[in-house]
CSV table of C-alpha atoms in Angstrom, one decimal:
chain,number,residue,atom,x,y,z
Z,1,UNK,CA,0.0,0.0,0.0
Z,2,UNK,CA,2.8,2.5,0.9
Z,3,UNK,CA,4.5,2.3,-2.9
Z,4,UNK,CA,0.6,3.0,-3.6
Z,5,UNK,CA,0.0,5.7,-2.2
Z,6,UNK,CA,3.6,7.4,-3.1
Z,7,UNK,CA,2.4,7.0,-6.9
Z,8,UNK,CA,-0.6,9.5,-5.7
Z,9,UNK,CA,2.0,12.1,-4.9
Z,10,UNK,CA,1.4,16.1,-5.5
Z,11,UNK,CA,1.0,16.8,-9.0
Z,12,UNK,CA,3.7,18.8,-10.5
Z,13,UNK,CA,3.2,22.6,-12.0
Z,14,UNK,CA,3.5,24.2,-14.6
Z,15,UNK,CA,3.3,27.6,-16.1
Z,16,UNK,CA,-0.1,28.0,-18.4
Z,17,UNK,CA,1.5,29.0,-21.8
Z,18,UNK,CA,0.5,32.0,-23.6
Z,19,UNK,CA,-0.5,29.9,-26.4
Z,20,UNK,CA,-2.1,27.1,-24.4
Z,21,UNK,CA,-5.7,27.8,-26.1
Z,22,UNK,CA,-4.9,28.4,-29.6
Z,23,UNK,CA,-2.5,25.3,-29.5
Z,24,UNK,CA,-5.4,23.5,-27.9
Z,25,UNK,CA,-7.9,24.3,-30.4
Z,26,UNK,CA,-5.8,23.8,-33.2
Z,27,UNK,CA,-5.3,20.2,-31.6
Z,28,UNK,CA,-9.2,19.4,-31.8
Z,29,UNK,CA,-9.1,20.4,-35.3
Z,30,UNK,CA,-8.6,17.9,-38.1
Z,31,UNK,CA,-7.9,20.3,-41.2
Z,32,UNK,CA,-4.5,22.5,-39.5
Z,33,UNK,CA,-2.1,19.6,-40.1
Z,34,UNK,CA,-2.6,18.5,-43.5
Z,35,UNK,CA,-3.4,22.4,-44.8
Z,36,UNK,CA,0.4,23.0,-43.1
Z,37,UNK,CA,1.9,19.5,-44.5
Z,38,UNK,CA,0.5,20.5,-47.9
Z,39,UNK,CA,1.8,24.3,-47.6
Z,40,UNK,CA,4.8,22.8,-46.5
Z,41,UNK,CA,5.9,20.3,-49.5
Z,42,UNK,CA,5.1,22.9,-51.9
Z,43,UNK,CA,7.8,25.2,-50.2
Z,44,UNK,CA,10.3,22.3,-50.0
Z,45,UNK,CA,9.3,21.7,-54.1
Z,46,UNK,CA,10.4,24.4,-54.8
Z,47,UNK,CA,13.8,24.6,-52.9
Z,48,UNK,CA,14.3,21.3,-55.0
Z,49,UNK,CA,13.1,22.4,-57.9
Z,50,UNK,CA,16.1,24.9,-57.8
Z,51,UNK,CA,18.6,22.8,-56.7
Z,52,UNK,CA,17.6,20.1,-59.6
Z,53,UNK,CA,18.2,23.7,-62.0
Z,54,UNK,CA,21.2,24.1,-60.7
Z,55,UNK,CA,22.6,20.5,-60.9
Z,56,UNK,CA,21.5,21.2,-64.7
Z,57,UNK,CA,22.9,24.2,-64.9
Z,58,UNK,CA,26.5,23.3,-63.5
Z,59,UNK,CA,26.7,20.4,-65.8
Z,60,UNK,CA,25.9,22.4,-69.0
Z,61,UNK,CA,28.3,25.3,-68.1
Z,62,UNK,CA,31.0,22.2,-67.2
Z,63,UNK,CA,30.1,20.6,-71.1
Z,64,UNK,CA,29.7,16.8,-68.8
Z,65,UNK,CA,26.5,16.5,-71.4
Z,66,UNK,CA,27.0,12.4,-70.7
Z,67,UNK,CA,25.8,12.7,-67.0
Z,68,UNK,CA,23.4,15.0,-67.9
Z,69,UNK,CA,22.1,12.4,-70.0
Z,70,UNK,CA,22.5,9.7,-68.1
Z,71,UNK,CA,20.3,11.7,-65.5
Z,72,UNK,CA,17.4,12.6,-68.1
Z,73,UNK,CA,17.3,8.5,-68.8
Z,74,UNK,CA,17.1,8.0,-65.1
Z,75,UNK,CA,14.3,10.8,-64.2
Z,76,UNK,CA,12.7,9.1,-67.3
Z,77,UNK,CA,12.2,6.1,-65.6
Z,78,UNK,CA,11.7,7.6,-62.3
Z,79,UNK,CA,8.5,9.4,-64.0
Z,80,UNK,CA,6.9,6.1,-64.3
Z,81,UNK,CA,7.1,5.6,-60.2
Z,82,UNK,CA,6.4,8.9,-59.5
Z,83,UNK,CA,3.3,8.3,-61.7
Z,84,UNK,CA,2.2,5.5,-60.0
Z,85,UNK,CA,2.6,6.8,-56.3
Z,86,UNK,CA,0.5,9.2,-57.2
Z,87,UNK,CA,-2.4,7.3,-58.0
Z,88,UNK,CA,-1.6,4.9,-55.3
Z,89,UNK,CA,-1.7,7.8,-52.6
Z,90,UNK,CA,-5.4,8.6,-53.4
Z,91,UNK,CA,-6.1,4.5,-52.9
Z,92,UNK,CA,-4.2,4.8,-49.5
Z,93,UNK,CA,-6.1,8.1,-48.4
Z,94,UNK,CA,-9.7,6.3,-48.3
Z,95,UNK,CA,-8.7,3.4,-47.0
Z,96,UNK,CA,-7.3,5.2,-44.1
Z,97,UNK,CA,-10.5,7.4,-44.1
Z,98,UNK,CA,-12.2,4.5,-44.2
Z,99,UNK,CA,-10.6,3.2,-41.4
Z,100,UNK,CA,-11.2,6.0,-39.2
Z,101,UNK,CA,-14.6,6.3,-39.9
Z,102,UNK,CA,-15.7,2.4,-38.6
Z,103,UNK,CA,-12.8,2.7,-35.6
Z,104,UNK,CA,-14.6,6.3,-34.7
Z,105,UNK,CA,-18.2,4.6,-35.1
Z,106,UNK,CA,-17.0,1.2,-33.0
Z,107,UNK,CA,-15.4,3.8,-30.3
Z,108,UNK,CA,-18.6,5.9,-29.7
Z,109,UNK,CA,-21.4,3.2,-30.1
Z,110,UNK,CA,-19.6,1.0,-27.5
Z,111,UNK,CA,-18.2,3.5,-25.2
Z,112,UNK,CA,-19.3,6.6,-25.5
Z,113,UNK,CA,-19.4,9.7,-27.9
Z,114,UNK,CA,-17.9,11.7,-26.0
Z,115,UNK,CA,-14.6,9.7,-26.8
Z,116,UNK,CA,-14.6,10.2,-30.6
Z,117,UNK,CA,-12.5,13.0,-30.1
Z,118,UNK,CA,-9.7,11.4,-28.7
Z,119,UNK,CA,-9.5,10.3,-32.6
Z,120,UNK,CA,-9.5,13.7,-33.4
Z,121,UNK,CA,-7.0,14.9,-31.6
Z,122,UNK,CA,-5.3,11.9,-32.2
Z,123,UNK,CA,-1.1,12.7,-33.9
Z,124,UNK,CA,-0.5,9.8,-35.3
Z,125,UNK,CA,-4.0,9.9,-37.1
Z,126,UNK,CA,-3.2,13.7,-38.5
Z,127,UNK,CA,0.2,12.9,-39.3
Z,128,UNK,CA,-0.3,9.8,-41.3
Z,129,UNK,CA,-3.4,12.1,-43.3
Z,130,UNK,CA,-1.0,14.8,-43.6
Z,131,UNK,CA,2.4,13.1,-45.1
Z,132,UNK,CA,-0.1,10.7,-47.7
Z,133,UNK,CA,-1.6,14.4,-48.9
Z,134,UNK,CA,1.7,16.2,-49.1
Z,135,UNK,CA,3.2,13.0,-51.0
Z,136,UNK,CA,0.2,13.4,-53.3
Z,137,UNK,CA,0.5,16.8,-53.5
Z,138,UNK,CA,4.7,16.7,-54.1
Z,139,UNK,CA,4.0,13.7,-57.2
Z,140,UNK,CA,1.7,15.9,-58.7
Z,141,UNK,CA,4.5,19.2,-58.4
Z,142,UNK,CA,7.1,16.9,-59.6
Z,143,UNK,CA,5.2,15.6,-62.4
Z,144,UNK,CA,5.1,19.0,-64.2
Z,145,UNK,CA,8.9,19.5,-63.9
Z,146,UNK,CA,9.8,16.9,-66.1
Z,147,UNK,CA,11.5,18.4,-69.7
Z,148,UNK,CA,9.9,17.0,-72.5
Z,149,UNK,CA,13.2,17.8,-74.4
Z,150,UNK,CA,15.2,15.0,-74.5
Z,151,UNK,CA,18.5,17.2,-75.5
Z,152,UNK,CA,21.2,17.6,-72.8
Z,153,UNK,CA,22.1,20.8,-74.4
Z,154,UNK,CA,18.5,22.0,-74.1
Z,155,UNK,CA,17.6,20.5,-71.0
Z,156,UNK,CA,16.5,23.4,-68.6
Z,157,UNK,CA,15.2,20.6,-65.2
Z,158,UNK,CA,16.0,17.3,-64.1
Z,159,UNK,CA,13.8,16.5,-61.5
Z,160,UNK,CA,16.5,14.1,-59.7
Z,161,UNK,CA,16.3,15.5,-56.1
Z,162,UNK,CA,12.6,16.0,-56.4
Z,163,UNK,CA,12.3,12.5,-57.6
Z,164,UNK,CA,14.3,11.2,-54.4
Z,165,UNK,CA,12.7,13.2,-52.5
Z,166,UNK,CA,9.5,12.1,-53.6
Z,167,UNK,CA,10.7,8.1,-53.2
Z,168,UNK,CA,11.7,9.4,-49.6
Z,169,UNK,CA,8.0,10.5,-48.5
Z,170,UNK,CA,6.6,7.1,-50.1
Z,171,UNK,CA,9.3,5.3,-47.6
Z,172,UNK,CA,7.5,7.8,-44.6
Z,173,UNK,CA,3.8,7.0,-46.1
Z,174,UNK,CA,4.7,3.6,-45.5
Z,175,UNK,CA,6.1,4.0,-42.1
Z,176,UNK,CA,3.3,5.6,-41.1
Z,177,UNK,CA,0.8,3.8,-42.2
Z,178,UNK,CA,1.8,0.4,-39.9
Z,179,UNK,CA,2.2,3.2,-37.2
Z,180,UNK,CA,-1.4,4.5,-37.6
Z,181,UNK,CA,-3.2,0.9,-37.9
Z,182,UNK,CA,-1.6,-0.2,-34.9
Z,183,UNK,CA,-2.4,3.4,-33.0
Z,184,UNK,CA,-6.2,3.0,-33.8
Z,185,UNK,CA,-6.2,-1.1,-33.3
Z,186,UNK,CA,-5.2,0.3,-29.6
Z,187,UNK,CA,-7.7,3.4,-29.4
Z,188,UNK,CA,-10.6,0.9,-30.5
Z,189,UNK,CA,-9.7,-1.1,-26.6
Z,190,UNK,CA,-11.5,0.2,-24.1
Z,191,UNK,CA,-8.2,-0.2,-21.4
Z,192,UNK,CA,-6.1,2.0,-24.3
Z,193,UNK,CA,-8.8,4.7,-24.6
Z,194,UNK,CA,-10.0,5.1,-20.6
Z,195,UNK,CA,-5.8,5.4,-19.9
Z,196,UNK,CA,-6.2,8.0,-22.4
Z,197,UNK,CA,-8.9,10.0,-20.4
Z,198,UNK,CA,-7.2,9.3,-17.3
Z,199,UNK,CA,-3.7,11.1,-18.4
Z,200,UNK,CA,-5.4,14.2,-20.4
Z,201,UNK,CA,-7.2,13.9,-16.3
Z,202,UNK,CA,-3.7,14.2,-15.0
Z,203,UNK,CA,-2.5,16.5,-17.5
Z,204,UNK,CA,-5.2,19.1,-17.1
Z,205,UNK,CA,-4.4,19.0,-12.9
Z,206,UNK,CA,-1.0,19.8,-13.0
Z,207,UNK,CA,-1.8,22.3,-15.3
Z,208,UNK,CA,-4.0,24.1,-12.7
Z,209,UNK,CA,-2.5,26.8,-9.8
Z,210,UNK,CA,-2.4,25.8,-6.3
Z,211,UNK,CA,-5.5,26.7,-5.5
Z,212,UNK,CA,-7.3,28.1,-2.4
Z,213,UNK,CA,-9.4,26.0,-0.3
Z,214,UNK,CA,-13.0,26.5,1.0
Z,215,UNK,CA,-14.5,28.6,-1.4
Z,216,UNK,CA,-14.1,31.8,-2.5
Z,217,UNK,CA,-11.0,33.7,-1.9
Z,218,UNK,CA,-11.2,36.4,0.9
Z,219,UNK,CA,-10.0,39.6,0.2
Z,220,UNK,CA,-11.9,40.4,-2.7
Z,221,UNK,CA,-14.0,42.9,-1.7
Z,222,UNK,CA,-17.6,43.6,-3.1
Z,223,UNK,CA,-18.5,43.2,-7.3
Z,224,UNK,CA,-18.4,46.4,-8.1
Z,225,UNK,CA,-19.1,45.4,-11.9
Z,226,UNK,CA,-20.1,42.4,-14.3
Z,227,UNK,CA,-19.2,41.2,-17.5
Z,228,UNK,CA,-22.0,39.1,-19.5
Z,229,UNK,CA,-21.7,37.4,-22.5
Z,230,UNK,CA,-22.4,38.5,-25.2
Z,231,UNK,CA,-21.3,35.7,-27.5
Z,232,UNK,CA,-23.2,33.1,-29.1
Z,233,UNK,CA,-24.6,29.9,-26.9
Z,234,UNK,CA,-22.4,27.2,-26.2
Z,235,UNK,CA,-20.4,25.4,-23.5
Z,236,UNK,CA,-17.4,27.4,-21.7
Z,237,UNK,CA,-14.4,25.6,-23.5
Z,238,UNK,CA,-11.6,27.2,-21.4
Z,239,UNK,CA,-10.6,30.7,-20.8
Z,240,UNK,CA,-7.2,32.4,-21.8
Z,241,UNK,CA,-5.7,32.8,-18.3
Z,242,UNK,CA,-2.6,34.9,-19.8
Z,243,UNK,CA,-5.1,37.3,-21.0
Z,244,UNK,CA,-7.4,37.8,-18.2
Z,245,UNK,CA,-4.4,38.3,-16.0
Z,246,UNK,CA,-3.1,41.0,-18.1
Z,247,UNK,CA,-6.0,43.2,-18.3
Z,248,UNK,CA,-6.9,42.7,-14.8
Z,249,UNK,CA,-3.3,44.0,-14.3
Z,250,UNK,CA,-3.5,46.6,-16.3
Z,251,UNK,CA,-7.2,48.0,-14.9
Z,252,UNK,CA,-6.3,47.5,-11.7
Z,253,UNK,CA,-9.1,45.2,-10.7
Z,254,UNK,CA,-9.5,41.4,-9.8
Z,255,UNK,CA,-11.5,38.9,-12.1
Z,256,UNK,CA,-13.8,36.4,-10.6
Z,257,UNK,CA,-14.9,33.8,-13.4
Z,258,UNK,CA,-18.4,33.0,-12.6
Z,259,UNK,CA,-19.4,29.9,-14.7
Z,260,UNK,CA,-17.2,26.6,-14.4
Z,261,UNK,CA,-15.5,25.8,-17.6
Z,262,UNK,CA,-18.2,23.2,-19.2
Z,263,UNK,CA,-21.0,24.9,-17.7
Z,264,UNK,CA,-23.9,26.1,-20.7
Z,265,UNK,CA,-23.7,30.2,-21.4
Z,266,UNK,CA,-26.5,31.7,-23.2
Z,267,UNK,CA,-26.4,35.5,-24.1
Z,268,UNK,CA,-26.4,38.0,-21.4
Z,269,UNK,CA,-25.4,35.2,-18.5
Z,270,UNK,CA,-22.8,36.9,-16.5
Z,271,UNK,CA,-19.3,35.0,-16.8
Z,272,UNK,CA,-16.9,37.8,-15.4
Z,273,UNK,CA,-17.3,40.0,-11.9
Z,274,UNK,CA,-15.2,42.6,-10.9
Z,275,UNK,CA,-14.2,43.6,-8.0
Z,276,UNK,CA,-12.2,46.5,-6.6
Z,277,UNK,CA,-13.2,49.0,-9.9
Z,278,UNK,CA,-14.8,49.4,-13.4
Z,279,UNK,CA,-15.5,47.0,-16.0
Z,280,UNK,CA,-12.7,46.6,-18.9
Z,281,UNK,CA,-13.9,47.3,-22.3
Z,282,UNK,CA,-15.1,44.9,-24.3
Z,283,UNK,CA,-12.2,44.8,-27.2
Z,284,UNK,CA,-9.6,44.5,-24.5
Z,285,UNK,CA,-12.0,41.0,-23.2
Z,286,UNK,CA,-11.8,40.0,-26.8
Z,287,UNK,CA,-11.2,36.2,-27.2
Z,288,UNK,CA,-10.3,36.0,-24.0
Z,289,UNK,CA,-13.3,33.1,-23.3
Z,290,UNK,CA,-14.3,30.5,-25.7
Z,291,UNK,CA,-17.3,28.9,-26.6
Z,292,UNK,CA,-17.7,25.9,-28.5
Z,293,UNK,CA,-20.3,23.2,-29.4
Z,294,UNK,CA,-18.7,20.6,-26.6
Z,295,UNK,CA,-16.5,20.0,-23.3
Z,296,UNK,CA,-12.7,19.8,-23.8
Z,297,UNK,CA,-9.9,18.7,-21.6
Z,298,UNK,CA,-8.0,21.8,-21.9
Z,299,UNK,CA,-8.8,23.4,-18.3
Z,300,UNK,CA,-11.9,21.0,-17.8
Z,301,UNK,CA,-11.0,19.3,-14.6
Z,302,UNK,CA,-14.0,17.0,-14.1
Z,303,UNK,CA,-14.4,15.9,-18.2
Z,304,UNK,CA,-12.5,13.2,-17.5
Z,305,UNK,CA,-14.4,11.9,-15.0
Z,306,UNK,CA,-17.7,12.4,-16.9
Z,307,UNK,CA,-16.2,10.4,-19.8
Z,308,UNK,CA,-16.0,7.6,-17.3
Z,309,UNK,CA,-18.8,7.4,-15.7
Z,310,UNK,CA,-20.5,7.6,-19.2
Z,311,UNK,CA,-18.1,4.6,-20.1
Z,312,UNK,CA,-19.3,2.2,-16.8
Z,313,UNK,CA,-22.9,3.5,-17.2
Z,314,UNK,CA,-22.8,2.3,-21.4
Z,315,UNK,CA,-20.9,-0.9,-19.9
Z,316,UNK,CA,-23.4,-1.5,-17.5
Z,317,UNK,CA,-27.1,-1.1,-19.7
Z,318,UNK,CA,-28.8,-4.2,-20.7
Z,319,UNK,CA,-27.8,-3.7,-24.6
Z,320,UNK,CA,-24.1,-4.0,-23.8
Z,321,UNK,CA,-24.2,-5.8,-20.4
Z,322,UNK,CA,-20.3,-5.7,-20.1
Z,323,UNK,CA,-19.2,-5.2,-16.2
Z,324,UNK,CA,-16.1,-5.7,-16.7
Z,325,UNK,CA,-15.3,-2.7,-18.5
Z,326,UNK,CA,-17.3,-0.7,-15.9
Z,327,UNK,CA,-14.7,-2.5,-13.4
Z,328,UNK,CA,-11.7,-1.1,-15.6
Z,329,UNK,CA,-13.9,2.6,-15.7
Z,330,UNK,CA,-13.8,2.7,-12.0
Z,331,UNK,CA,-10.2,1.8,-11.8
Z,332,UNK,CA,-9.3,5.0,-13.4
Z,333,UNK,CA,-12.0,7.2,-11.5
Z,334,UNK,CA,-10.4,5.7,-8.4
Z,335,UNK,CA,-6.9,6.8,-9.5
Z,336,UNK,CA,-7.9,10.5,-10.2
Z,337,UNK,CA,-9.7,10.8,-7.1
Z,338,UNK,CA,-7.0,9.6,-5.1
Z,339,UNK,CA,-4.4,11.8,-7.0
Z,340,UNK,CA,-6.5,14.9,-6.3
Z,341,UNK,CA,-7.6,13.3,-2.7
Z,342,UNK,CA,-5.0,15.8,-1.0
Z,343,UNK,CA,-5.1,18.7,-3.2
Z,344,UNK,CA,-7.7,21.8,-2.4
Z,345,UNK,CA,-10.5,22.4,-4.8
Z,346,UNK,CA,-13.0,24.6,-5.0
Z,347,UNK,CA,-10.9,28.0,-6.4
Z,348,UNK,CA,-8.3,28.6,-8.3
Z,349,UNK,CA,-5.8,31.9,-8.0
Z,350,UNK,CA,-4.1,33.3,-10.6
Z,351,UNK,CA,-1.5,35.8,-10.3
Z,352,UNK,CA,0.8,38.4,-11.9
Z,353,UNK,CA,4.0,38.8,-11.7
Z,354,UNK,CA,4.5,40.6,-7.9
Z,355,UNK,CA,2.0,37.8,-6.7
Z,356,UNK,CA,-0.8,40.1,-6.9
Z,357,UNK,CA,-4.7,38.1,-7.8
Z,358,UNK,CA,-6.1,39.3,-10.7
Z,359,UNK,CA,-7.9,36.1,-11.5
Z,360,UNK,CA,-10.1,33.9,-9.2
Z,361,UNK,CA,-11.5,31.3,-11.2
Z,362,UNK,CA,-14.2,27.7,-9.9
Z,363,UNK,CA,-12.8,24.5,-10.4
Z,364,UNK,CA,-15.5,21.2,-9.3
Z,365,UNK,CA,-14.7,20.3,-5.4
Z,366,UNK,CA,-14.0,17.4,-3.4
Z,367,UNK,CA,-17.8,16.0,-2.6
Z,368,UNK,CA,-18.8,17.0,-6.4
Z,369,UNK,CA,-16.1,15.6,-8.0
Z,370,UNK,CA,-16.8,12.3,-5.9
Z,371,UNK,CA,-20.5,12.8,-6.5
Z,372,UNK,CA,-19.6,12.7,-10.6
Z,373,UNK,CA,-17.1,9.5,-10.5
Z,374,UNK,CA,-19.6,7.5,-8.2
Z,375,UNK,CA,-23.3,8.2,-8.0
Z,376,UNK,CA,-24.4,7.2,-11.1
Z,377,UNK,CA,-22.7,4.0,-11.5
Z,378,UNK,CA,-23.6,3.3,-7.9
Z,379,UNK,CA,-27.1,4.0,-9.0
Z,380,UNK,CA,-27.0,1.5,-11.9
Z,381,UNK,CA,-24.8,-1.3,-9.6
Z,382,UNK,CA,-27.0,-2.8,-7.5
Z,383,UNK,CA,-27.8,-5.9,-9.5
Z,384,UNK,CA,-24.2,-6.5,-10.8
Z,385,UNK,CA,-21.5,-7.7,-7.8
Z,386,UNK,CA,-18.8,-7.3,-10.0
Z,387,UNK,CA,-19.1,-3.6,-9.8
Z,388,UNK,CA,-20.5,-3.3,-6.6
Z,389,UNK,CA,-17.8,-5.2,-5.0
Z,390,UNK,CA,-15.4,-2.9,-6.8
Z,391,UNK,CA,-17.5,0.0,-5.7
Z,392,UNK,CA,-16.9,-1.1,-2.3
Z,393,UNK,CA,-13.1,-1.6,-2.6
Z,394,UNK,CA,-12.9,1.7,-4.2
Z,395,UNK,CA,-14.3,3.2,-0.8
Z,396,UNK,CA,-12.1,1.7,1.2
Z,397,UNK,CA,-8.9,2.6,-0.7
Z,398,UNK,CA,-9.9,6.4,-0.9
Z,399,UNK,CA,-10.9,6.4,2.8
Z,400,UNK,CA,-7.3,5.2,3.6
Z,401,UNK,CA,-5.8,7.9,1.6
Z,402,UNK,CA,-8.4,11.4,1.5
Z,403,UNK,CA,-8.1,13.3,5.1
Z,404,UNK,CA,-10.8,12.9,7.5
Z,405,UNK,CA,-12.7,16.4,6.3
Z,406,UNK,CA,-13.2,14.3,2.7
Z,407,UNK,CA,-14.2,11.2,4.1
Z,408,UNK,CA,-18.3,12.0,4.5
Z,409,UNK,CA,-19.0,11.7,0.3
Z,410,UNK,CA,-17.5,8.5,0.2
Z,411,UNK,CA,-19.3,6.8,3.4
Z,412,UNK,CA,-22.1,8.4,2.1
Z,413,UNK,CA,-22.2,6.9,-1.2
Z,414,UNK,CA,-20.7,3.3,0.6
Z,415,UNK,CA,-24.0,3.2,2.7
Z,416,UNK,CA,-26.4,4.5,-0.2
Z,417,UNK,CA,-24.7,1.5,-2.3
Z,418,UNK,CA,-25.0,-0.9,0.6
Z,419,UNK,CA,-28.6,0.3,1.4
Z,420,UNK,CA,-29.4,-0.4,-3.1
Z,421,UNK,CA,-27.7,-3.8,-2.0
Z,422,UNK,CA,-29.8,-4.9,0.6
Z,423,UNK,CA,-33.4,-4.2,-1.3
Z,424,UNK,CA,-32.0,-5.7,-4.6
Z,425,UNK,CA,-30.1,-8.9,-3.4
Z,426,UNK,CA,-32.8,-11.9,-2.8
Z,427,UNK,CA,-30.8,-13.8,-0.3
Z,428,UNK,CA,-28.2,-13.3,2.4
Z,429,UNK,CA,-25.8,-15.3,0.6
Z,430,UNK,CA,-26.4,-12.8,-2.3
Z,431,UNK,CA,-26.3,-9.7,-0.2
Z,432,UNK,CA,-22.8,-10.7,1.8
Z,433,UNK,CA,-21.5,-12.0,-1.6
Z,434,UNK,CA,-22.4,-8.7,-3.3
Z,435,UNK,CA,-20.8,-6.3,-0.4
Z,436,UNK,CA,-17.6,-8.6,-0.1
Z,437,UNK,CA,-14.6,-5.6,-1.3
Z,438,UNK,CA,-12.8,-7.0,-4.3
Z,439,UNK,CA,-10.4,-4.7,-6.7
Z,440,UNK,CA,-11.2,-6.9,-9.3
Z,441,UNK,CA,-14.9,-7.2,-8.8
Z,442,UNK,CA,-14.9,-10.8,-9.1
Z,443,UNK,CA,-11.6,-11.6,-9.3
């Protein structure tokens, strides 16, 4: 138990990044790496286009017209292969397309929708699209440099290093492609894709500020102003913390973010208050929250949670009926819990750079966060002792680990479960079976 529990140590910090947002967004995009793949071959094309010139041209002012030659026989039959990788890129493209496509429809039927984007954001995925398009994209460039003029003498391109270099990004194509079937055979198992949730989990907390317990943070003072949205409708994706800092800094004021980042904002819902002076204008607010269509990970602290539960609720309904996996779900929300069992919730403080707040911002607390990774499995586990005696053992190790101020939503949820138990079990042979703690359920 002691190696355990040193595993579950404090999380370490680090600096949000300027960029963190726009890097973030750009990662649950699927278009940014193959537009920059394909704006990038064309540049490199033409940096070999002009060395191939200058090969040509060196020869020809030199008067070696038999290597010259020699080279227009050999980027004569290099045309045929360039030829045919060209063709066979588009046949590779919809295969992986279609790959994706039943792996992302698999994924989201058996576990849960909400995990289709781990396919977007996937690098392998985007990098394998990205290098077939920019090989298809550099046959096609390399294709019109060929010189119909068989003549040495009035040769004016020899499309040799474009021709390697297009032989060289059907070698990476290759490469690639092994790399990306075996990356989404592993995404399409549940164990790969919930220790997926769980590290983006980890990631997102040691991203976060050491933040104030109890609350909200005293000193603030009254609101003496509010910000409201103004945007369109959508769920709070993140908020650039960078930003916020910086005009709080430069107004002299404090920000306190009102909704949670995945809470719903409609028009005119206030999101900012301020406290200690007047409002900052709008333009200097600009971008500085983002709204989008769904939850991310980016500064979501409980989306990994809610992923899970939504995995061992799926695992758990009578169309799938798979326990099991709702065992595996729980191992994961036990592990989060446990790393954050020790760390305060509630608020998190940003700061400048003399240590002065300027941004106070919500994050989910101890009883809710325990609330999200239990209750609704609990609800659903009554009639399945695999998960209820993994429920059970769940509870115990978190009791051994949170302090004794965190230790009521746990016992609370262990009698609730117990309580479900004792009206659903027929027998007491079932019942003591069913309440017996087991890590593996039924191991």
């Amino acid at each position: 138990m002691s190696d355990w529990m040193v595993t579950q140590g404090p999380l370490p910090r680090r600096r949000p990044r300027v960029l963190s947002p726009l890097r973030e967004h750009l990662r649950d995009t699927f278009w940014f790496a193959p537009t920059a793949a394909m704006v990038g071959v064309f540049v490199v094309w033409l940096v070999a286009q002009e060395l191939d010139a200058a090969l040509v041209r060196s020869l020809q002012d030199d008067g070696d017209y038999d290597t010259l030659a020699e080279l227009l026989r050999f980027a004569d039959d290099a045309k045929t292969v360039v030829s045919a990788v060209g063709s066979a890129m588009m046949t590779f493209i919809g295969v992986v397309f279609s790959i994706s496509l039943v792996a992302v429809q698999m994924a989201s039927g058996q576990f849960t929708p909400r995990v289709v984007r781990l396919f977007v954001r996937s690098r392998i995925t985007k990098a394998t699209f990205a290098v077939f398009l920019a090989t298809f994209v550099l046959t096609l460039l390399v294709l019109t440099s060929y010189d119909s003029n068989p003549d040495p003498r009035a040769a004016t391109s020899v499309p040799l290093v474009q021709s390697v270099l297009t032989l060289v990004m059907v070698a990476l194509s290759l490469l690639l492609f092994v790399m990306y079937v075996n990356a989404t055979l592993r995404l399409m198992r549940i164990s790969h894709v919930i220790a997926r949730i769980a590290a983006e989990s980890f990631r997102v907390a040691a991203l976060m500020p050491v933040p104030t317990g109890g609350g909200e943070t005293p000193g603030l003072g009254p609101v003496t102003a509010w910000v409201a949205h103004d945007g369109h409708a959508g769920v709070l994706r993140d908020v650039h913390i960078a930003r916020l800092v910086r005009v709080a800094r430069g107004h002299g004021v404090v920000l306190r973010l009102v909704p949670r980042i995945g809470d719903f904002l409609v028009p005119g819902t206030p999101v900012l208050a301020v406290h200690g002076g007047a409002a900052p204008p709008r333009r200097a607010l600009r971008y500085a929250l983002s709204v989008g269509v769904e939850r991310t990970f980016h500064q979501d602290l409980a989306f990994g949670l809610r992923q899970l539960s939504d995995i061992g609720l799926r695992a758990m309904s009578g169309a799938i009926n798979d326990p099991t996996t709702a065992v595996q779900a729980l191992d994961r929300v036990v592990q989060i819990l446990a790393t954050l069992s020790r760390r305060p919730l509630d608020t998190a403080v940003h700061r400048d750079r003399r240590g002065t707040v300027r941004l106070v911002q919500p994050v989910p607390g101890w009883t809710e966060l325990v609330d999200l990774g239990f209750a609704e499995v609990r609800a659903c586990a009554a009639g399945t002792p695999q998960v209820t005696r993994r429920l059970l053992a769940a509870f115990d190790d978190l009791l051994l680990l949170v302090p004794p101020e965190r230790r009521a939503p746990l016992l609370r949820h262990r009698e609730l479960l117990r309580q479900a138990v004792e009206r659903t079990a027929p027998t007491p042979a079932d019942r003591a079976f069913a309440l017996l703690p087991d890590r593996q359920g039924i191991g």
